Short mmCIF file of C-alpha atoms and ligand atoms in Angstrom, two decimals:
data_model
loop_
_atom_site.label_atom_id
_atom_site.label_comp_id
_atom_site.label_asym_id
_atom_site.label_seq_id
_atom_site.Cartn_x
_atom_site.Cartn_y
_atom_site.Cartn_z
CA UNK A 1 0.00 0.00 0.00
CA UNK A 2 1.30 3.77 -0.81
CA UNK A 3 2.91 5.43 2.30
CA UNK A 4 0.79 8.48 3.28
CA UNK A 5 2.32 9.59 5.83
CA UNK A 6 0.82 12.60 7.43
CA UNK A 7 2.86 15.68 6.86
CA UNK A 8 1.42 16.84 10.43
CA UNK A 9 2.95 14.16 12.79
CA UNK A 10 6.19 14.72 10.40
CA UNK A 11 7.10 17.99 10.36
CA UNK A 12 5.92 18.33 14.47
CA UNK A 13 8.44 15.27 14.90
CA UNK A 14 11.26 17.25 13.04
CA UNK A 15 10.44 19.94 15.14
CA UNK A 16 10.65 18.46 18.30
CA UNK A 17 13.84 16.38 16.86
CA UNK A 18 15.43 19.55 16.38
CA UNK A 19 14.87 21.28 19.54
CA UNK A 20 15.02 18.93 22.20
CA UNK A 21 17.96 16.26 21.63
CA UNK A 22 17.01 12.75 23.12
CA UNK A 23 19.61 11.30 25.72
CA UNK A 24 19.73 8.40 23.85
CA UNK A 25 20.93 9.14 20.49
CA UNK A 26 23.18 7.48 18.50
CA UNK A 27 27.00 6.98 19.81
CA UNK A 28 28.40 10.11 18.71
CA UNK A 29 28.90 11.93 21.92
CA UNK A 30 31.96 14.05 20.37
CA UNK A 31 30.21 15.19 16.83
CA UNK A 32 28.62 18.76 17.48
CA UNK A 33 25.04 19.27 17.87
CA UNK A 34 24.20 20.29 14.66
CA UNK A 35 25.83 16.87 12.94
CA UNK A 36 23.99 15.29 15.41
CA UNK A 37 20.89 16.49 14.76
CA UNK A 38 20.81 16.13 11.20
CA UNK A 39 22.07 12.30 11.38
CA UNK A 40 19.06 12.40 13.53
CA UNK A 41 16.57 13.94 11.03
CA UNK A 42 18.43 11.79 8.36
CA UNK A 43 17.60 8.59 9.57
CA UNK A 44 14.55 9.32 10.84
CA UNK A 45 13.57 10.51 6.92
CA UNK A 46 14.84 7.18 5.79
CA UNK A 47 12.87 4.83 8.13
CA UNK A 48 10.00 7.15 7.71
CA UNK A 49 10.33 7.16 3.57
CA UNK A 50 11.60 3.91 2.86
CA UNK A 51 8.94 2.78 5.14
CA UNK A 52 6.55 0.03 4.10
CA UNK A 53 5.99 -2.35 7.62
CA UNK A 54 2.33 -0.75 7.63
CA UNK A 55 -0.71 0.97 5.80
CA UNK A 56 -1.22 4.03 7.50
CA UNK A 57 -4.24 4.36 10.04
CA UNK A 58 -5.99 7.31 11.38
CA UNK A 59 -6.81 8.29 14.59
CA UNK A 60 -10.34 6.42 15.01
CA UNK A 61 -10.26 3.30 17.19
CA UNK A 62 -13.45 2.20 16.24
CA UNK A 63 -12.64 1.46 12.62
CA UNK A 64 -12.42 -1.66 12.68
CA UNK A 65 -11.42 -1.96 8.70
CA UNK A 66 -8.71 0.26 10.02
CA UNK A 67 -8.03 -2.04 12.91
CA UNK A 68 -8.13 -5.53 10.72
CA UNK A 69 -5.39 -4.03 8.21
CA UNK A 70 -2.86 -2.38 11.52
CA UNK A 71 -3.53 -6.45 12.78
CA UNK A 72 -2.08 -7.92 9.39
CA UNK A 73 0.80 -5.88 9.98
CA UNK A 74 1.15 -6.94 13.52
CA UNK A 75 0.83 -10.67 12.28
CA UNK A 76 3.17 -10.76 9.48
CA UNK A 77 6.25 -10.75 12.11
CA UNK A 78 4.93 -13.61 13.84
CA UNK A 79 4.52 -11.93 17.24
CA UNK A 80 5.39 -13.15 20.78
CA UNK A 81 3.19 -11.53 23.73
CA UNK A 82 5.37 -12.92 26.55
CA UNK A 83 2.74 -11.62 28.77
CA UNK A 84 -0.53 -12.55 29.50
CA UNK A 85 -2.62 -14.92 32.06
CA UNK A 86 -5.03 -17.02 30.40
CA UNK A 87 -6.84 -19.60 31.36
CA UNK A 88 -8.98 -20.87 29.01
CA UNK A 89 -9.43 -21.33 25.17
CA UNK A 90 -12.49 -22.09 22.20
CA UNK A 91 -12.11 -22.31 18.93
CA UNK A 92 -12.77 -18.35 18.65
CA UNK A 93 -9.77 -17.57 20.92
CA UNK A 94 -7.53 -20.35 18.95
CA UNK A 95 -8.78 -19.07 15.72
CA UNK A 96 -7.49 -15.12 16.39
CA UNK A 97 -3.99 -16.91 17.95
CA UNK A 98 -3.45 -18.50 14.50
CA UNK A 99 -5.29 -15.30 12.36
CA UNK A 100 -2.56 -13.47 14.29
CA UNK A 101 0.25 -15.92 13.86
CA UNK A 102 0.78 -14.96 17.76
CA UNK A 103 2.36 -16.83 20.34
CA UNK A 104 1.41 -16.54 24.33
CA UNK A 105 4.12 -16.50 27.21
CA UNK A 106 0.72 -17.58 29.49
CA UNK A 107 2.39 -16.60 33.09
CA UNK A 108 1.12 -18.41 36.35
CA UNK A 109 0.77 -16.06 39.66
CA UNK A 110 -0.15 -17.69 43.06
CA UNK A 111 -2.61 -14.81 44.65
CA UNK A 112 -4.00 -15.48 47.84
CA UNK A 113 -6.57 -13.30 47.56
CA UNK A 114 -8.50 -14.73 44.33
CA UNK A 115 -9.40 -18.20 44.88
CA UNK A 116 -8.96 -19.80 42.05
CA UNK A 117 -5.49 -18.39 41.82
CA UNK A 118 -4.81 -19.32 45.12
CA UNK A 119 -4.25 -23.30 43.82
CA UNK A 120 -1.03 -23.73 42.55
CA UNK A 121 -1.52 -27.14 41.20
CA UNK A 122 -5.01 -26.62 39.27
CA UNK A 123 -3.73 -23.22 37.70
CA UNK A 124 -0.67 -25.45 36.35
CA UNK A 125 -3.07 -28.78 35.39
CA UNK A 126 -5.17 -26.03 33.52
CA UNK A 127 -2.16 -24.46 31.89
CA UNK A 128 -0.30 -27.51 30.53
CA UNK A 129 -4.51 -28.51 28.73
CA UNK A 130 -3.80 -24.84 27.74
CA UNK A 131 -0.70 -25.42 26.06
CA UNK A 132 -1.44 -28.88 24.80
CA UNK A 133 -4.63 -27.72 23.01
CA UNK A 134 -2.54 -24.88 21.21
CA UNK A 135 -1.06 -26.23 18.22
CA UNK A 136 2.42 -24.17 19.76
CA UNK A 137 0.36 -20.91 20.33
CA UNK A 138 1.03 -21.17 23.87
CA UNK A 139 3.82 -21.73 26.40
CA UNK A 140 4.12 -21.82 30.09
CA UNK A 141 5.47 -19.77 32.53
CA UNK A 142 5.34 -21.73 36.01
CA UNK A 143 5.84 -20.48 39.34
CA UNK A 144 6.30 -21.62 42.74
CA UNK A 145 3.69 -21.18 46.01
CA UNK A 146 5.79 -18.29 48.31
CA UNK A 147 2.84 -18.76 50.75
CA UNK A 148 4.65 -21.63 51.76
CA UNK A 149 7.63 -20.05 52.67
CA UNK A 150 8.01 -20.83 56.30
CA UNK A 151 7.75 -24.54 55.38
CA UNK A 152 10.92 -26.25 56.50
CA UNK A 153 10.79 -27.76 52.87
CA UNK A 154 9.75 -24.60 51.47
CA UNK A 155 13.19 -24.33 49.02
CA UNK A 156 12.82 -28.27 48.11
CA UNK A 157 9.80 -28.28 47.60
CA UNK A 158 9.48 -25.49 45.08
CA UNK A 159 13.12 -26.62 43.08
CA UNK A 160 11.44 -30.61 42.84
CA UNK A 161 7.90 -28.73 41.46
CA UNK A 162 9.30 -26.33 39.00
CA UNK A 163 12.16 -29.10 37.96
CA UNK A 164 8.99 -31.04 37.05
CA UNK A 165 6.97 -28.49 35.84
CA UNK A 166 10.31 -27.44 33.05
CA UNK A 167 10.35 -31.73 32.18
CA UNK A 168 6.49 -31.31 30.71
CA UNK A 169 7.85 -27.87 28.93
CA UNK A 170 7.78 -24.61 31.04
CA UNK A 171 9.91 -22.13 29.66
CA UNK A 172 10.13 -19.05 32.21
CA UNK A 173 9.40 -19.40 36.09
CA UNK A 174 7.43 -15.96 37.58
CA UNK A 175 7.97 -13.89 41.02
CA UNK A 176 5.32 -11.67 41.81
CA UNK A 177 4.78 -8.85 43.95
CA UNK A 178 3.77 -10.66 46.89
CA UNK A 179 7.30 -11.24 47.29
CA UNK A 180 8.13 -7.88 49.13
CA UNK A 181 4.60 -6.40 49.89
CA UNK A 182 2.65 -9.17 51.20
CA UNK A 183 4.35 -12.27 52.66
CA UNK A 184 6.24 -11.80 56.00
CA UNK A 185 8.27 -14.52 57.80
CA UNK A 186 7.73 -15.55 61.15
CA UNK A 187 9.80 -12.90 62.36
CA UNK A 188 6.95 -10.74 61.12
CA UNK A 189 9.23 -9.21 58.16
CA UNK A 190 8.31 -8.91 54.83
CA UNK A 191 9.80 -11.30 53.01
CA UNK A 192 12.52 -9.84 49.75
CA UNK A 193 13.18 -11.46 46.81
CA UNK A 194 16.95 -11.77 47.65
CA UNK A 195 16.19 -14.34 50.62
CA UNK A 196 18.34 -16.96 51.30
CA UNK A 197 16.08 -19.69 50.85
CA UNK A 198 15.00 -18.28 47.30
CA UNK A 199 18.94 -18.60 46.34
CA UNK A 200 18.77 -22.26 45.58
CA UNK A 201 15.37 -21.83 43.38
CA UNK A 202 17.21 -19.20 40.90
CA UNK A 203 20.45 -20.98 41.07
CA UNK A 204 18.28 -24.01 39.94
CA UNK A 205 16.56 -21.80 36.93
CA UNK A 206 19.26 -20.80 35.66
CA UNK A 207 21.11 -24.30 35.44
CA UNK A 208 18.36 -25.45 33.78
CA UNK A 209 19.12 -22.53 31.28
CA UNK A 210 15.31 -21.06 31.89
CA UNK A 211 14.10 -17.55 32.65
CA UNK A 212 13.28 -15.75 35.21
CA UNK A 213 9.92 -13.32 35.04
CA UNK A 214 9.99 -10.74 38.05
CA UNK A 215 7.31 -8.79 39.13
CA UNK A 216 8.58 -6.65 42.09
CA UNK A 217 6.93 -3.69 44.01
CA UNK A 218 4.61 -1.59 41.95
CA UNK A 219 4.17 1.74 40.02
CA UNK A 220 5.42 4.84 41.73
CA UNK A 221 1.74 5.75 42.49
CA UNK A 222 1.40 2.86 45.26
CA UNK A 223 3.81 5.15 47.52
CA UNK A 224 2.30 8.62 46.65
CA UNK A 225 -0.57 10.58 46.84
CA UNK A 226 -4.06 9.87 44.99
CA UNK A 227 -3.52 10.75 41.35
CA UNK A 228 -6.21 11.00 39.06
CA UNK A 229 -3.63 11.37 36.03
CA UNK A 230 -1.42 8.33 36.70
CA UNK A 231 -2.51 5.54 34.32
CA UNK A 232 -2.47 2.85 37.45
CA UNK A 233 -4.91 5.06 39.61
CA UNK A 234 -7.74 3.40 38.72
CA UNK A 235 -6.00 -0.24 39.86
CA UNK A 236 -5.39 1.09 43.39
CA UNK A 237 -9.00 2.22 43.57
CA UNK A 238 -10.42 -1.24 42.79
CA UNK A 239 -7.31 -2.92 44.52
CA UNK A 240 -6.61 -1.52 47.66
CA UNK A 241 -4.66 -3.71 49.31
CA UNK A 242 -1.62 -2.82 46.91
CA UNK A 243 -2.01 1.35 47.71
CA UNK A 244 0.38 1.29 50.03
CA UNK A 245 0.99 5.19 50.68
CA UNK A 246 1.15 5.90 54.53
CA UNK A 247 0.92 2.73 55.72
CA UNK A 248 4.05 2.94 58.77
CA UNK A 249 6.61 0.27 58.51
CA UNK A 250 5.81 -0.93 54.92
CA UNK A 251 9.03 -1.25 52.36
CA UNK A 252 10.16 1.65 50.16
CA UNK A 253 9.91 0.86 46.53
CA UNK A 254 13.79 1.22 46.06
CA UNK A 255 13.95 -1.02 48.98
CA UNK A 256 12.54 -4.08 47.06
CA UNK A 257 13.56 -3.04 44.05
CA UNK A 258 17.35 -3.12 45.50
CA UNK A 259 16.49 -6.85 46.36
CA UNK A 260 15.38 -7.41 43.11
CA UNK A 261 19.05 -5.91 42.15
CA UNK A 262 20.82 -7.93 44.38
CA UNK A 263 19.40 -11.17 42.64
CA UNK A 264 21.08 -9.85 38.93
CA UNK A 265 24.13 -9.14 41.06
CA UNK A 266 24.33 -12.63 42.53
CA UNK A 267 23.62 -14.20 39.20
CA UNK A 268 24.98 -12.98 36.80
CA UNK A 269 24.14 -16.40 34.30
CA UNK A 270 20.01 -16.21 35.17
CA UNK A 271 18.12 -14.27 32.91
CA UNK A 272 16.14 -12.16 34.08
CA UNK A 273 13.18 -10.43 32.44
CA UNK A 274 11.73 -7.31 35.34
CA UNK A 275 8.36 -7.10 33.95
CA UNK A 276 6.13 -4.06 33.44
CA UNK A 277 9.17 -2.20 32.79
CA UNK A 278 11.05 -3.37 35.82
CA UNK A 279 8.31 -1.64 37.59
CA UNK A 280 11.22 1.78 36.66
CA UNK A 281 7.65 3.13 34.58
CA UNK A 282 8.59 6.65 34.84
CA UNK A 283 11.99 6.80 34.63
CA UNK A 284 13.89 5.73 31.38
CA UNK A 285 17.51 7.11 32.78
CA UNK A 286 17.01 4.55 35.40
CA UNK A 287 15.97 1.62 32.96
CA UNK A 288 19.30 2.58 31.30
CA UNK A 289 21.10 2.36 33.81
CA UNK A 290 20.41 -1.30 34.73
CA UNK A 291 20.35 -2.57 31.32
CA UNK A 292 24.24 -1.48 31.31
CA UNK A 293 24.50 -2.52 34.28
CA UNK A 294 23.14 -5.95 34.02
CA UNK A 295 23.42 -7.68 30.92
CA UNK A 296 21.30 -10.62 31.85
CA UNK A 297 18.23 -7.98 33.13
CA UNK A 298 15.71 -7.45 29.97
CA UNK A 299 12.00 -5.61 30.59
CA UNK A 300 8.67 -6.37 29.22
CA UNK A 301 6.18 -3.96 28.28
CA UNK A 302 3.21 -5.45 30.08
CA UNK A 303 0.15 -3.36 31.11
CA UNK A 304 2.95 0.06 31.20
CA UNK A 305 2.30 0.81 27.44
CA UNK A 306 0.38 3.90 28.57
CA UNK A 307 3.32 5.00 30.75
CA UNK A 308 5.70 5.02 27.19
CA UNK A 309 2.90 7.18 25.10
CA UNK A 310 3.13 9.93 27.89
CA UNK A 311 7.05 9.85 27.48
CA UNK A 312 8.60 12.57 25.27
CA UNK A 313 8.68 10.37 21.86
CA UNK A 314 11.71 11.40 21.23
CA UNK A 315 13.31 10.00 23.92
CA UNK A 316 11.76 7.04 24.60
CA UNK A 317 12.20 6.28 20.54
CA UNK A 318 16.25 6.53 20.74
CA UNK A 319 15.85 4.41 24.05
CA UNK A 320 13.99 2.04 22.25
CA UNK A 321 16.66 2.05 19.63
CA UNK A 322 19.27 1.84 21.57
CA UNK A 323 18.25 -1.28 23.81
CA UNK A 324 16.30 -2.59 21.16
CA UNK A 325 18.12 -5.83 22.31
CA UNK A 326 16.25 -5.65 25.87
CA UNK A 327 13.07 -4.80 25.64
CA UNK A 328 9.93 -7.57 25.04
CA UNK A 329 6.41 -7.21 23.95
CA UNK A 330 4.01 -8.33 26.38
CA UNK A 331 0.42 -6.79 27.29
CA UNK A 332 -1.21 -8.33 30.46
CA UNK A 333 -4.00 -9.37 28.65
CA UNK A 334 -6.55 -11.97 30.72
CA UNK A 335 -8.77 -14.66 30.11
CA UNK A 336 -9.46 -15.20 33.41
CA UNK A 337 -12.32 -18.80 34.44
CA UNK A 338 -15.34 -16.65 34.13
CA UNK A 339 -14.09 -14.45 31.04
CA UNK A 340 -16.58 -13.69 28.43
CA UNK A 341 -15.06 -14.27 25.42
CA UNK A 342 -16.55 -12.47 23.11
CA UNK A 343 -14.98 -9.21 25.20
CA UNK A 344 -11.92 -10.95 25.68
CA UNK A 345 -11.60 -11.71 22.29
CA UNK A 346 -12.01 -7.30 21.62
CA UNK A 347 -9.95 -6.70 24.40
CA UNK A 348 -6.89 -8.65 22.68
CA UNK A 349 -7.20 -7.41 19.28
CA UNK A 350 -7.81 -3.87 20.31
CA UNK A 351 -4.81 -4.04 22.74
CA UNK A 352 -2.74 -5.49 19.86
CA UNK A 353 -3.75 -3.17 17.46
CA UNK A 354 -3.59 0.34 19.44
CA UNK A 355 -0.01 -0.81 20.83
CA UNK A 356 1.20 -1.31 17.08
CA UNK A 357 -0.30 1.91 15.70
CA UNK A 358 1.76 3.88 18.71
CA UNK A 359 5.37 1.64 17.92
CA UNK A 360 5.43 1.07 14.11
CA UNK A 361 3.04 3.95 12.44
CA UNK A 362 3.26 7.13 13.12
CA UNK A 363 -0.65 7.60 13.43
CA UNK A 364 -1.77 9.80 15.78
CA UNK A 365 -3.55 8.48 19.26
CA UNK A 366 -4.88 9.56 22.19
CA UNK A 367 -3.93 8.38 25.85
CA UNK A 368 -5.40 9.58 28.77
CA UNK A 369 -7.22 12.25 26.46
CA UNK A 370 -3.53 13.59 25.67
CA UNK A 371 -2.69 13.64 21.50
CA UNK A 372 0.14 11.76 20.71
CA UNK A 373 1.40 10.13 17.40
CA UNK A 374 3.05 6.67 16.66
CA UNK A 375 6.91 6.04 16.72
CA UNK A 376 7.43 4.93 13.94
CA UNK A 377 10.14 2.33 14.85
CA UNK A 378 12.22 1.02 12.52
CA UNK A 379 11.25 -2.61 11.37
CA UNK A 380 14.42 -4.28 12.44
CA UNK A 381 13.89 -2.69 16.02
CA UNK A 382 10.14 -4.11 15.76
CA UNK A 383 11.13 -7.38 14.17
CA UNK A 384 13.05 -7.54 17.71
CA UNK A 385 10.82 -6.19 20.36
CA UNK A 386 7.44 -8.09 18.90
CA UNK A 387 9.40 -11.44 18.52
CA UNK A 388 13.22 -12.73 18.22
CA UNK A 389 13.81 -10.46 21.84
CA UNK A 390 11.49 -13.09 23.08
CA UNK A 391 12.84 -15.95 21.77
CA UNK A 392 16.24 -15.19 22.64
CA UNK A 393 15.28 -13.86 26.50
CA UNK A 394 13.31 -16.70 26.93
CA UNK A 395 14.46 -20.01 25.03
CA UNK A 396 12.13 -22.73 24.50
CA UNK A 397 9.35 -20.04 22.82
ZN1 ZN B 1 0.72 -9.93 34.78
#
């Protein structure tokens, strides 16, 4: 299809290119500005002219014409979502996964305070059916019950069930956030995700060459005041257990998140994937900073995509260039037992296609009522964020 770009979304981008450098341009720290900038606008016009990943799209998210043709695109690279918690399938659901030529990292969470996630063993059962019944569409990400974790066996227990659970195929093995803000030990201390007793479990993952998923503390907005504006606002009002502003005694942020650190320090051959951006959402100096320092830390994308469109686009763009090596697609998507599908089924494709208008077309979108337009990415940097990031981050996809 012809590329018609929009000369709006352009020439604003040029403008914006040319008066507010990103951080995270391309390695030529001693050219002067000016060089700089017009590399910049250079290969910008050459990604954006030579161009031809996607038909453009306009702004309306209810065209679903529009939508169909932006999901082609999306399929054509074979995408991984290495993100999502599913738990059943029909032939509707199986039908988009092949339409789509997509691929599910399906990622199990033990939550004490949902029961049906609060049974390790059934979620798992129900997973493996999952995966079996996917022609490949799905894989499994396993995880252990931390619940247990004044057991005397606790550490056994969990190596000999995830050990079993990577013989019948799981690929990744997932922390959550209960590890840090909700389990204490019988000292009556939460529990961090550097514990001893966890030390055998990841030294276990990662001689099994498998992945570790982490999901530690939470958006900034759990620790600060109400906030309307913040895209997770509306999770702490239906989830208030997690808003954990003002509550005396609870664990800074950085405080987990250090723990979280200390696990990349201690080993360095596990591969780690922080998802939901590492829970770093607002802060892409700080992302930086432990992608070069850790080279076995990657981030997924999951349920923070609205956290990137309020970024300046410059910024995050060269960022996404520049770790285009570290950074997976993943959404956060559900299918939870008593899922309609029918909405589940809108949810996903909507979800897939609003997240590829904003990285590979440079439509314009709205988030949060705020205009934005698309990245734009380059197709290589796509080819790596929507799939082979996945496959090399996690192996066995
Ligand atoms: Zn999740």
């Amino acid at each position: 299809m012809p590329l018609a770009l929009s000369r709006g979304p352009l020439q604003r981008f040029i403008f914006r290119v040319r008066s507010e450098l990103p951080d995270y341009g391309m390695p030529m720290k001693t050219s002067p500005r000016t060089s700089l900038t017009a590399a910049l606008l250079l290969a910008f016009l050459s990604v954006a002219l030579s161009s031809t990943a996607q038909a453009p799209v306009s702004a309306s998210p209810e065209n679903a014409a529009e939508d169909a043709s932006v999901l082609r695109a999306f399929a054509a690279l074979h995408p991984i979502d290495v993100h999502v918690h599913v738990f059943k399938t029909n032939p509707q659901f199986q039908a988009m996964l092949e339409r789509l030529n997509l691929k599910l990292l399906n990622i199990l969470v033990m939550d004490d305070t949902l029961s049906y996630r609060k049974q390790l063993q059934k979620q798992i059962d129900d997973a493996q059916a999952l995966v079996q019944s996917s022609h490949g569409h799905v894989a499994l990400c396993t995880t252990f019950d931390p619940y247990k974790f004044d057991s005397p066996s606790f550490t056994a227990d969990a190596i000999k069930q995830i050990d079993r659970d990577f013989a019948q195929g799981a690929v990744a093995v997932k922390i959550w956030k209960n590890i840090g803000m909700e389990i204490k030990n019988s000292a009556g201390q939460y529990i961090m995700a550097d514990d001893p007793k966890f030390e055998p479990i990841y030294q276990d993952i990662a001689s099994h060459g498998k992945t570790l998923m982490t999901h530690q503390a939470e958006p900034d907005v759990a620790w600060g005041p109400p906030d309307a504006a913040d895209p997770s606002w509306s999770y702490y009002q239906e989830n208030p257990q997690w808003y954990v502003a003002n509550r005396p005694g609870f664990p800074s942020k950085q405080k987990i998140l250090d723990a979280r650190d200390h696990v990349l320090a201690n080993h360095p051959n596990l591969r780690m994937v922080g998802v939901h951006l590492g829970s770093m959402e607002r802060d892409l100096d700080n992302i930086a900073r432990h992608l070069d320092q850790y080279p076995n830390f990657a981030i997924d994308t999951a349920a923070r995509m609205d956290y990137l469109m309020l970024m300046p686009p410059e910024k995050l763009r060269a960022f996404l260039i520049r770790y285009q090596d570290r950074v997976l697609y993943g959404t956060d998507l559900d299918l939870p037992p008593e899922a309609d599908f029918s909405d589940a089924l809108k949810d996903f494709q909507s979800t897939y296609a609003r997240d590829w208008k904003f990285l590979a077309t440079s439509a314009p979108l709205s988030v949060n009522g705020k205009p934005i337009h698309g990245l734009n990415l380059p197709r290589s940097v796509l080819e790596k964020i929507y799939r082979t990031n996945a496959l090399h981050w996690i192996p066995g996809l």
